[in-house]
CSV table of C-alpha atoms in Angstrom, one decimal:
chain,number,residue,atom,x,y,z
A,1,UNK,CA,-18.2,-38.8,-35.3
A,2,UNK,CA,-14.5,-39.8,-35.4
A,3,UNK,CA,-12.5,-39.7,-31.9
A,4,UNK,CA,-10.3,-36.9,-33.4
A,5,UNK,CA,-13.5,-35.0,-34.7
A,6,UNK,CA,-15.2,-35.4,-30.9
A,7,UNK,CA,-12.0,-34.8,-29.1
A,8,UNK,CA,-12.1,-31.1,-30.9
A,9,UNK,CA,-15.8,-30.8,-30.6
A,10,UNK,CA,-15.0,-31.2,-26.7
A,11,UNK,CA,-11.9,-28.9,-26.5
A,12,UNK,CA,-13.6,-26.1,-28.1
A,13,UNK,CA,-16.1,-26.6,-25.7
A,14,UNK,CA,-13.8,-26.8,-22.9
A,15,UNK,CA,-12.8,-23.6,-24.2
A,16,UNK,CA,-15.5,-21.4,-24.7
A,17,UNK,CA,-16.3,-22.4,-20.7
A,18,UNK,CA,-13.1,-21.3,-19.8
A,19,UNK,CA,-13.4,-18.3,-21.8
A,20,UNK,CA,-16.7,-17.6,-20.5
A,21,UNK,CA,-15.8,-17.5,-16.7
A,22,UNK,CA,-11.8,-17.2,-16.4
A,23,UNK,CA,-10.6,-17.3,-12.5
A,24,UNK,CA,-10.1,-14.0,-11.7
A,25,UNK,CA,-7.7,-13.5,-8.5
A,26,UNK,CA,-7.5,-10.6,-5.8
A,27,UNK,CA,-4.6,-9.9,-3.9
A,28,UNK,CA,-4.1,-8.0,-0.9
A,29,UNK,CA,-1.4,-6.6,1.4
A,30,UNK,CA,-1.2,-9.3,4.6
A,31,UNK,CA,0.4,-6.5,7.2
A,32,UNK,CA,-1.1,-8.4,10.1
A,33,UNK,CA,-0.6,-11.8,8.9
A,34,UNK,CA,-1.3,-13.8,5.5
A,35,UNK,CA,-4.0,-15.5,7.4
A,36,UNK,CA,-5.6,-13.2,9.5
A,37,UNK,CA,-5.9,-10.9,5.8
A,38,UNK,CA,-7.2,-14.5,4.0
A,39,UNK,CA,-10.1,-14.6,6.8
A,40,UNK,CA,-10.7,-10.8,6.8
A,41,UNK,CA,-11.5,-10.5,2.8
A,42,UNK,CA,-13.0,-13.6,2.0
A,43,UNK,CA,-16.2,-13.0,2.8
A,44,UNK,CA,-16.1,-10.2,0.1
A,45,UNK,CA,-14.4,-11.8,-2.3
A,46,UNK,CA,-17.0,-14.7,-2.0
A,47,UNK,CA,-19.8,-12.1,-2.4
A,48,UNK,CA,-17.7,-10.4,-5.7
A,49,UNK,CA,-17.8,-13.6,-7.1
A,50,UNK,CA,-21.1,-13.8,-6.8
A,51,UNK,CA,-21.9,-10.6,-8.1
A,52,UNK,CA,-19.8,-11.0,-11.1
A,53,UNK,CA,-20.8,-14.7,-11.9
A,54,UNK,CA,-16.8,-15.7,-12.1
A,55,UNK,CA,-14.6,-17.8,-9.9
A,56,UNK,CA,-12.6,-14.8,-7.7
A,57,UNK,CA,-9.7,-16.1,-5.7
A,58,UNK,CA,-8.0,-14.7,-2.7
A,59,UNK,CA,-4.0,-14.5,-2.4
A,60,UNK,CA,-2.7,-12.5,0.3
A,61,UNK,CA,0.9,-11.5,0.6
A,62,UNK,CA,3.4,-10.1,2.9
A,63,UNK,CA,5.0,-7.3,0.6
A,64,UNK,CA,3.9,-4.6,-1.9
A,65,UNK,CA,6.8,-5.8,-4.1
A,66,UNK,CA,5.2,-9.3,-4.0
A,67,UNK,CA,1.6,-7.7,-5.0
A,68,UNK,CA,3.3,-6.0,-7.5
A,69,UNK,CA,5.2,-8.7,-9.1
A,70,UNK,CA,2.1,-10.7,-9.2
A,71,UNK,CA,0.1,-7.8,-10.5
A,72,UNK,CA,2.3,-7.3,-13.5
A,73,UNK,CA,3.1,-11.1,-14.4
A,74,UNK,CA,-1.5,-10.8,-14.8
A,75,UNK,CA,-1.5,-13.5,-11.8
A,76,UNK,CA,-3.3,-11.1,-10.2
A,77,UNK,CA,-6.4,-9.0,-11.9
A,78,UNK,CA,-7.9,-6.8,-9.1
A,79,UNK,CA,-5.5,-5.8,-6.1
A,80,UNK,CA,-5.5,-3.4,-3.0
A,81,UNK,CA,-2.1,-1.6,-3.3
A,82,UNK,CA,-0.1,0.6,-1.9
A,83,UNK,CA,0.1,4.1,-3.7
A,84,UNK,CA,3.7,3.7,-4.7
A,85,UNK,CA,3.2,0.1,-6.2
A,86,UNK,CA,0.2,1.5,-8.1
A,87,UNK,CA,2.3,4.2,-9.4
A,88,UNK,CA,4.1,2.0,-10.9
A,89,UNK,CA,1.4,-0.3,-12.5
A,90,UNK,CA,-0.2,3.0,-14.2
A,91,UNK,CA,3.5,4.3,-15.1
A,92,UNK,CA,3.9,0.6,-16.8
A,93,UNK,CA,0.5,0.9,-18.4
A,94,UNK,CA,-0.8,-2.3,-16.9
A,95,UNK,CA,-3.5,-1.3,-14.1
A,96,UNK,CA,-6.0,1.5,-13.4
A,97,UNK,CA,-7.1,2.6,-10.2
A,98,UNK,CA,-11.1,2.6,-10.0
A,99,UNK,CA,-11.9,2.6,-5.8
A,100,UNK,CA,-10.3,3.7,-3.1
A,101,UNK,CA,-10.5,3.1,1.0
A,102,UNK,CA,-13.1,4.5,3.7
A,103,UNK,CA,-12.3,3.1,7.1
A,104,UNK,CA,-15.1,3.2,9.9
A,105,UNK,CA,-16.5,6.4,10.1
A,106,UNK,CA,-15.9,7.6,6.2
A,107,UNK,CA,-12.2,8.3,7.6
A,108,UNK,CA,-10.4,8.1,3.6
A,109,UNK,CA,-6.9,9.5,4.8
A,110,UNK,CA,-4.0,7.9,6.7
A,111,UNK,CA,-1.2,9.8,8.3
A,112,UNK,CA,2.3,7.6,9.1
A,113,UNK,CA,3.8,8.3,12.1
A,114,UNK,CA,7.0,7.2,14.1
A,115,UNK,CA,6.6,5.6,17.3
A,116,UNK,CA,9.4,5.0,20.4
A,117,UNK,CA,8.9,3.2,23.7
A,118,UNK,CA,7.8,5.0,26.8
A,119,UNK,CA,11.8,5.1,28.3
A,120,UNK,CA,12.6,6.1,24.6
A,121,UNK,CA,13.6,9.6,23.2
A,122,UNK,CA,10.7,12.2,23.9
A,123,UNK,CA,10.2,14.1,20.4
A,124,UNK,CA,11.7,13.6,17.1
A,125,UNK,CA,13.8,16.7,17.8
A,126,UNK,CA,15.5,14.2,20.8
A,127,UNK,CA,16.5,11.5,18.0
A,128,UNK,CA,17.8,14.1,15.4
A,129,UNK,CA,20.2,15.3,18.4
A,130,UNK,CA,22.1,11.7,18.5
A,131,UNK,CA,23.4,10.6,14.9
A,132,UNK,CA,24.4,6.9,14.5
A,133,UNK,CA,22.7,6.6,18.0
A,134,UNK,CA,19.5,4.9,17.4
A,135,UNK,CA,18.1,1.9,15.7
A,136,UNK,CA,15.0,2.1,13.2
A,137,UNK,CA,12.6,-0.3,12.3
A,138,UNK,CA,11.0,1.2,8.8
A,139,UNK,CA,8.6,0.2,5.7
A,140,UNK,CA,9.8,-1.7,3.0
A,141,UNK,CA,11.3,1.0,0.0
A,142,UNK,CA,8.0,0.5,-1.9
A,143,UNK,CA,5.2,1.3,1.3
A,144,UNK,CA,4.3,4.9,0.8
A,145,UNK,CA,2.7,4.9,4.6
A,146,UNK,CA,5.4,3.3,6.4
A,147,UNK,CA,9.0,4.3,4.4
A,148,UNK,CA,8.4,7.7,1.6
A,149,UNK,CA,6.5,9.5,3.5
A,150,UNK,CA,8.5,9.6,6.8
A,151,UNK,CA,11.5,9.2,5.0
A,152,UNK,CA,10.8,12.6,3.7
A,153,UNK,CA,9.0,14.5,5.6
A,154,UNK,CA,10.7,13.3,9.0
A,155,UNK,CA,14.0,13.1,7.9
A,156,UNK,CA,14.8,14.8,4.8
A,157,UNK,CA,13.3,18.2,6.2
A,158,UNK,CA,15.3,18.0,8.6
A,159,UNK,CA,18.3,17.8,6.6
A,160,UNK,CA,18.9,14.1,7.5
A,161,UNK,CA,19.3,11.0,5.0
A,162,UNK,CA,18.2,8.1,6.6
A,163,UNK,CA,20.7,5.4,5.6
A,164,UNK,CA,23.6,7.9,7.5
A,165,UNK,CA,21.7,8.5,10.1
A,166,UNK,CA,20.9,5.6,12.0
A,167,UNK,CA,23.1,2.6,13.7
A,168,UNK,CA,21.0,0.2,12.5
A,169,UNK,CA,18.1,0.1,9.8
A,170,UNK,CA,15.8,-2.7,9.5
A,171,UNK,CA,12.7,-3.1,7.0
A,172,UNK,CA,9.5,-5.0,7.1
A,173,UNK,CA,5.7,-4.9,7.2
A,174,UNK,CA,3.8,-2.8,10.3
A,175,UNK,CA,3.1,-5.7,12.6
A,176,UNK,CA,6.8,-6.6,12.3
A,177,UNK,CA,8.3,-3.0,13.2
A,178,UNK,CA,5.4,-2.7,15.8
A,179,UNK,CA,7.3,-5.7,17.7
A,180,UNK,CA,10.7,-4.5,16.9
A,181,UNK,CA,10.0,-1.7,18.9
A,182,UNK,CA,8.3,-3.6,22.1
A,183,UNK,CA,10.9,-6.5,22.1
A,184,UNK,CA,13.6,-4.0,22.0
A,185,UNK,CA,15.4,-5.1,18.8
A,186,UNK,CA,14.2,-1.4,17.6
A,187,UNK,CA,14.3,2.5,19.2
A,188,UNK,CA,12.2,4.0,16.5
A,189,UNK,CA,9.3,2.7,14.3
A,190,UNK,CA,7.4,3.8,11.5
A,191,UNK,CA,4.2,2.6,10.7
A,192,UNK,CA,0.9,4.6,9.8
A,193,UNK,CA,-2.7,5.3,11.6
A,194,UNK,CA,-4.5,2.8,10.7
A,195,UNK,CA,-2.5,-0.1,10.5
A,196,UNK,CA,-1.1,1.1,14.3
A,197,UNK,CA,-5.1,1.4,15.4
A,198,UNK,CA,-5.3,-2.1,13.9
A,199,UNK,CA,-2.2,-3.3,16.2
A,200,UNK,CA,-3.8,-1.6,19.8
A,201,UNK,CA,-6.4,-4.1,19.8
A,202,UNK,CA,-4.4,-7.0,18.5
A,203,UNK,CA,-1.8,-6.1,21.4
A,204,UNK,CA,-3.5,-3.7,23.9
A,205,UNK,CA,-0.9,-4.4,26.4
A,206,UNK,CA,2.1,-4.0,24.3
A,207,UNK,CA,0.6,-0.4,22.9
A,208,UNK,CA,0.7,0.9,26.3
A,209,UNK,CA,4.5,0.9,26.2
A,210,UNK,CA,4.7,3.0,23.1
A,211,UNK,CA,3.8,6.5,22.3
A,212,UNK,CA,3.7,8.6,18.8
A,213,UNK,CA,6.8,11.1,18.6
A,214,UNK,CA,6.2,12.3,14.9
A,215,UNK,CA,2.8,12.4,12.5
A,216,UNK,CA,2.9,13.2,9.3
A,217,UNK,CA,0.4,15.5,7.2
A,218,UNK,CA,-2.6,13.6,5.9
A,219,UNK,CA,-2.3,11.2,2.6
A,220,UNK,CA,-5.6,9.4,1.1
A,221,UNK,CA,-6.1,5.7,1.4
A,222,UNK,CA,-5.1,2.6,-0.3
A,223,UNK,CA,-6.2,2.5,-3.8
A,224,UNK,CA,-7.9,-1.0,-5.4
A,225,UNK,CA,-7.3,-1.1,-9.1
A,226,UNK,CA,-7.5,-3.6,-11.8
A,227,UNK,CA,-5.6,-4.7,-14.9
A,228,UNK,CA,-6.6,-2.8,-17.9
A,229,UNK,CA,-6.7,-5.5,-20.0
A,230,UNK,CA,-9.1,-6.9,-17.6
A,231,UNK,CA,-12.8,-7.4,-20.2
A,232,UNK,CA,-14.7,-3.9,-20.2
A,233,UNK,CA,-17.7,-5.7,-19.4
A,234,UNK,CA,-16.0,-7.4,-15.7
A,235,UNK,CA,-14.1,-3.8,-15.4
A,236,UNK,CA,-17.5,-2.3,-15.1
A,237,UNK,CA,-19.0,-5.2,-12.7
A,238,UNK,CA,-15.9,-5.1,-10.5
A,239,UNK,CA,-16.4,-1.9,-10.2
A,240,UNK,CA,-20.1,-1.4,-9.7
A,241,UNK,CA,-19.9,-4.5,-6.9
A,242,UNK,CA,-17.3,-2.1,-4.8
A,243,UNK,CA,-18.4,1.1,-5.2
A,244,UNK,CA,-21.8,-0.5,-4.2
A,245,UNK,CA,-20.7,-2.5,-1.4
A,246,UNK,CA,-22.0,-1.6,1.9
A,247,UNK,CA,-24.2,1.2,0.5
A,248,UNK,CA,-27.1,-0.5,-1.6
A,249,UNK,CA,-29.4,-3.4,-1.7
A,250,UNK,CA,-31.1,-5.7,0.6
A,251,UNK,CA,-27.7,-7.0,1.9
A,252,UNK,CA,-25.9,-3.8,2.6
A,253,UNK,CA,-26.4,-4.6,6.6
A,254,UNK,CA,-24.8,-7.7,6.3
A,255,UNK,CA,-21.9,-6.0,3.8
A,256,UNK,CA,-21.0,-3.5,6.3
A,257,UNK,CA,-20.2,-6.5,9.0
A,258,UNK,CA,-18.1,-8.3,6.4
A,259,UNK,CA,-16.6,-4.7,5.9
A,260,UNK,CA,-15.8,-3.6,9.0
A,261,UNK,CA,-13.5,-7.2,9.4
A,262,UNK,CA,-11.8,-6.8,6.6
A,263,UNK,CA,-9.4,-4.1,7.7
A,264,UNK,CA,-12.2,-2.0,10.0
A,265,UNK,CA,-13.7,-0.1,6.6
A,266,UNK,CA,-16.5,1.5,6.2
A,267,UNK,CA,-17.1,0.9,2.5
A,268,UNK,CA,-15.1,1.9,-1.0
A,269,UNK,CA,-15.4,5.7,-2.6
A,270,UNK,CA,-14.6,6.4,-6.2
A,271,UNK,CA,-10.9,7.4,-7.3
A,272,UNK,CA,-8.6,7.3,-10.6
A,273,UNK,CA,-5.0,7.4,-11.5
A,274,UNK,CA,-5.1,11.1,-10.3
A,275,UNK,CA,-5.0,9.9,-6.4
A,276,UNK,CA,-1.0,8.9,-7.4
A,277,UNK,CA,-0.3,12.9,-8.0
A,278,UNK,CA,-0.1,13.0,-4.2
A,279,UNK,CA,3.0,10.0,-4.1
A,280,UNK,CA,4.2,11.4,-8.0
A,281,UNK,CA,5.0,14.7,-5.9
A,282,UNK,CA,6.8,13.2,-3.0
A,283,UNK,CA,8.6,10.8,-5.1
A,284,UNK,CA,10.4,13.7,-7.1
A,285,UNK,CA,11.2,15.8,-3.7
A,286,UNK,CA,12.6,12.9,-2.0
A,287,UNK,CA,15.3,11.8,-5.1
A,288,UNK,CA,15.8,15.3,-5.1
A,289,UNK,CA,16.7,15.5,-1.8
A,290,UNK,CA,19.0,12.5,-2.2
A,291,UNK,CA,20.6,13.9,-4.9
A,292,UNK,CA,21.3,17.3,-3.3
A,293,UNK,CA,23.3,14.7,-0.9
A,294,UNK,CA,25.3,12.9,-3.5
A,295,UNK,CA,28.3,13.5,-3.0
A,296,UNK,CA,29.7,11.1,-5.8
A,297,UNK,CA,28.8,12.3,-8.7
A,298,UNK,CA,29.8,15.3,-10.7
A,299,UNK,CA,28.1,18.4,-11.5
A,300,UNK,CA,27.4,16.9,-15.5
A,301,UNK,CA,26.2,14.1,-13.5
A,302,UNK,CA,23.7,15.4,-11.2
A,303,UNK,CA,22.3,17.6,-13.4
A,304,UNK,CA,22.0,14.5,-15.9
A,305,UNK,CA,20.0,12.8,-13.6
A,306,UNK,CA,17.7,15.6,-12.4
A,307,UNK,CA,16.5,16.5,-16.0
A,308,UNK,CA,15.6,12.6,-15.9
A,309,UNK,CA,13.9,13.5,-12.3
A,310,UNK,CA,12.0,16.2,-14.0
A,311,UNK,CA,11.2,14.1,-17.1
A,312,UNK,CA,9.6,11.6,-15.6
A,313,UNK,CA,7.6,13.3,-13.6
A,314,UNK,CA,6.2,15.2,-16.2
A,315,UNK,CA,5.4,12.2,-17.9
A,316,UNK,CA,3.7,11.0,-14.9
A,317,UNK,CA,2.1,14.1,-14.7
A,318,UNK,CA,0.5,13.7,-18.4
A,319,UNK,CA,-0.5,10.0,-17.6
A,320,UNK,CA,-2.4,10.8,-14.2
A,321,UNK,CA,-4.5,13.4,-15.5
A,322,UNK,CA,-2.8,16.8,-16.1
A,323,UNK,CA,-1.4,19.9,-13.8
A,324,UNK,CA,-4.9,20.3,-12.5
């Protein structure tokens, strides 16, 4: 055989391996820290790798927006997002949710809630009374938990838009408005249930200085979803290994350790794009809202833009599954 024949030989072979068991990475949302989340989810991203008989990787990152990016560039194949970023993977027709969250106890809904410091304002009624008074420490604008949800049912029921409201605005993961508010740099927090659970035993003493002025209604967990041009096949076995997790087999013991310190959950429950209908809703009253506000653009204008509003939405409405 020549050296160009075997050279060809060998890169078709090379090939087909590669083919045969492509790295598949997993990324999830660092809020406490990139490596506290890398320690916390390897364990079952060793034991998906296993399951699936391919080479999963772990990336975890700081940001939504970063998970997203990654997501859509197919650096990513399987992620835990937030409900906005998801929205927007199903709206751009590049993932699918199959799993969603159960924390310890089967608990599968979050609520976000605002915190102050013990000498702070007493109720949410007491910040609302001082415009351009306070300083808030929020979610980055793609979190659901931490910025849309309070954003709107805090503030815009109340008549308020955020970005007029407050002396000072700053944006960032949980852990990082968490210690805004207990090193002062920050009156008023947002963050959500779980991750603020999460943060009382990482900083038991620090929690003691805080209390929860504002809750919101209850929203359902984090979704995982996966590309869509991700092989039917490994969709099926990804999927099977969550929804499995914790629950069945001779290891499910051992699973439900590995579970409970990755994130304090209990185990994954079955979901589809329909989960999203819950952020698709809020997302339309909130630009709404903003756009009641507007006071820069004209009547043509504003009407322009809501029959966009109402468009998409539709749209979205179609693609998640239909009015019921």
């Amino acid at each position: 055989m020549s050296p160009r024949a075997l050279f060809l030989v060998l890169s078709l072979v090379t090939a087909t391996a590669h083919a045969a068991r492509p790295e598949i990475v997993m990324g999830v949302l660092a809020s406490r820290g990139v490596e506290e989340a890398e320690a916390d989810w390897q364990p079952i991203v060793d034991d998906l790798s296993a399951a699936t008989g391919q080479n999963v990787r772990l990336v975890a990152l700081k940001t939504e927006q970063e998970l997203l990016s990654e997501f859509g560039q197919n650096h990513i194949q399987i992620a835990r997002l937030g409900t906005q970023a998801a929205l927007t993977s199903v709206e751009q027709k590049q993932g699918q949710i199959f799993a969603r969250l159960a924390l310890t106890g089967g608990v599968s809904e979050f609520r976000s809630v605002l915190l102050t410091r013990k000498d702070g304002p007493a109720s949410l009624d007491d910040v609302l009374r001082e415009p351009r008074h306070w300083r808030y420490a929020t979610g980055t604008k793609d979190s659901t938990a931490n910025y849309l949800i309070p954003q709107y049912y805090a503030f815009a029921k109340n008549n308020v838009l955020v970005t007029q409201f407050f002396s000072q605005i700053s944006n960032g993961p949980s852990e990082d408005n968490f210690r805004a508010l207990v090193e002062r740099r920050a009156d008023v927090a947002s963050i959500n249930s779980d991750d603020l659970e999460k943060l009382h035993d990482k900083y038991p003493r620090d929690y003691q200085q805080l209390r929860v002025i504002w809750e919101s209604p209850a929203f359902s967990y984090d979704p995982l979803i996966m590309r869509k041009d991700l092989a039917p096949a490994m969709q099926q076995k990804v999927s099977q290994f969550f929804l499995n997790y914790g629950r069945k087999g001779a290891n499910a013991t051992h699973e439900k350790e590995k579970l409970y310190y990755a994130d304090e959950l209990s185990g994954f429950l079955p979901s589809s794009n329909r989960q999203l209908r819950e952020v698709t809703d809020l997302q339309l009253f909130y630009a709404l809202f903003q756009l009641a506000l507007d006071k820069n653009s004209s009547a043509t204008a504003s009407a322009q833009k809501e029959k966009a509003l109402y468009r998409r939405y539709n749209d979205l409405v179609v693609v998640l599954g239909g009015a019921r």
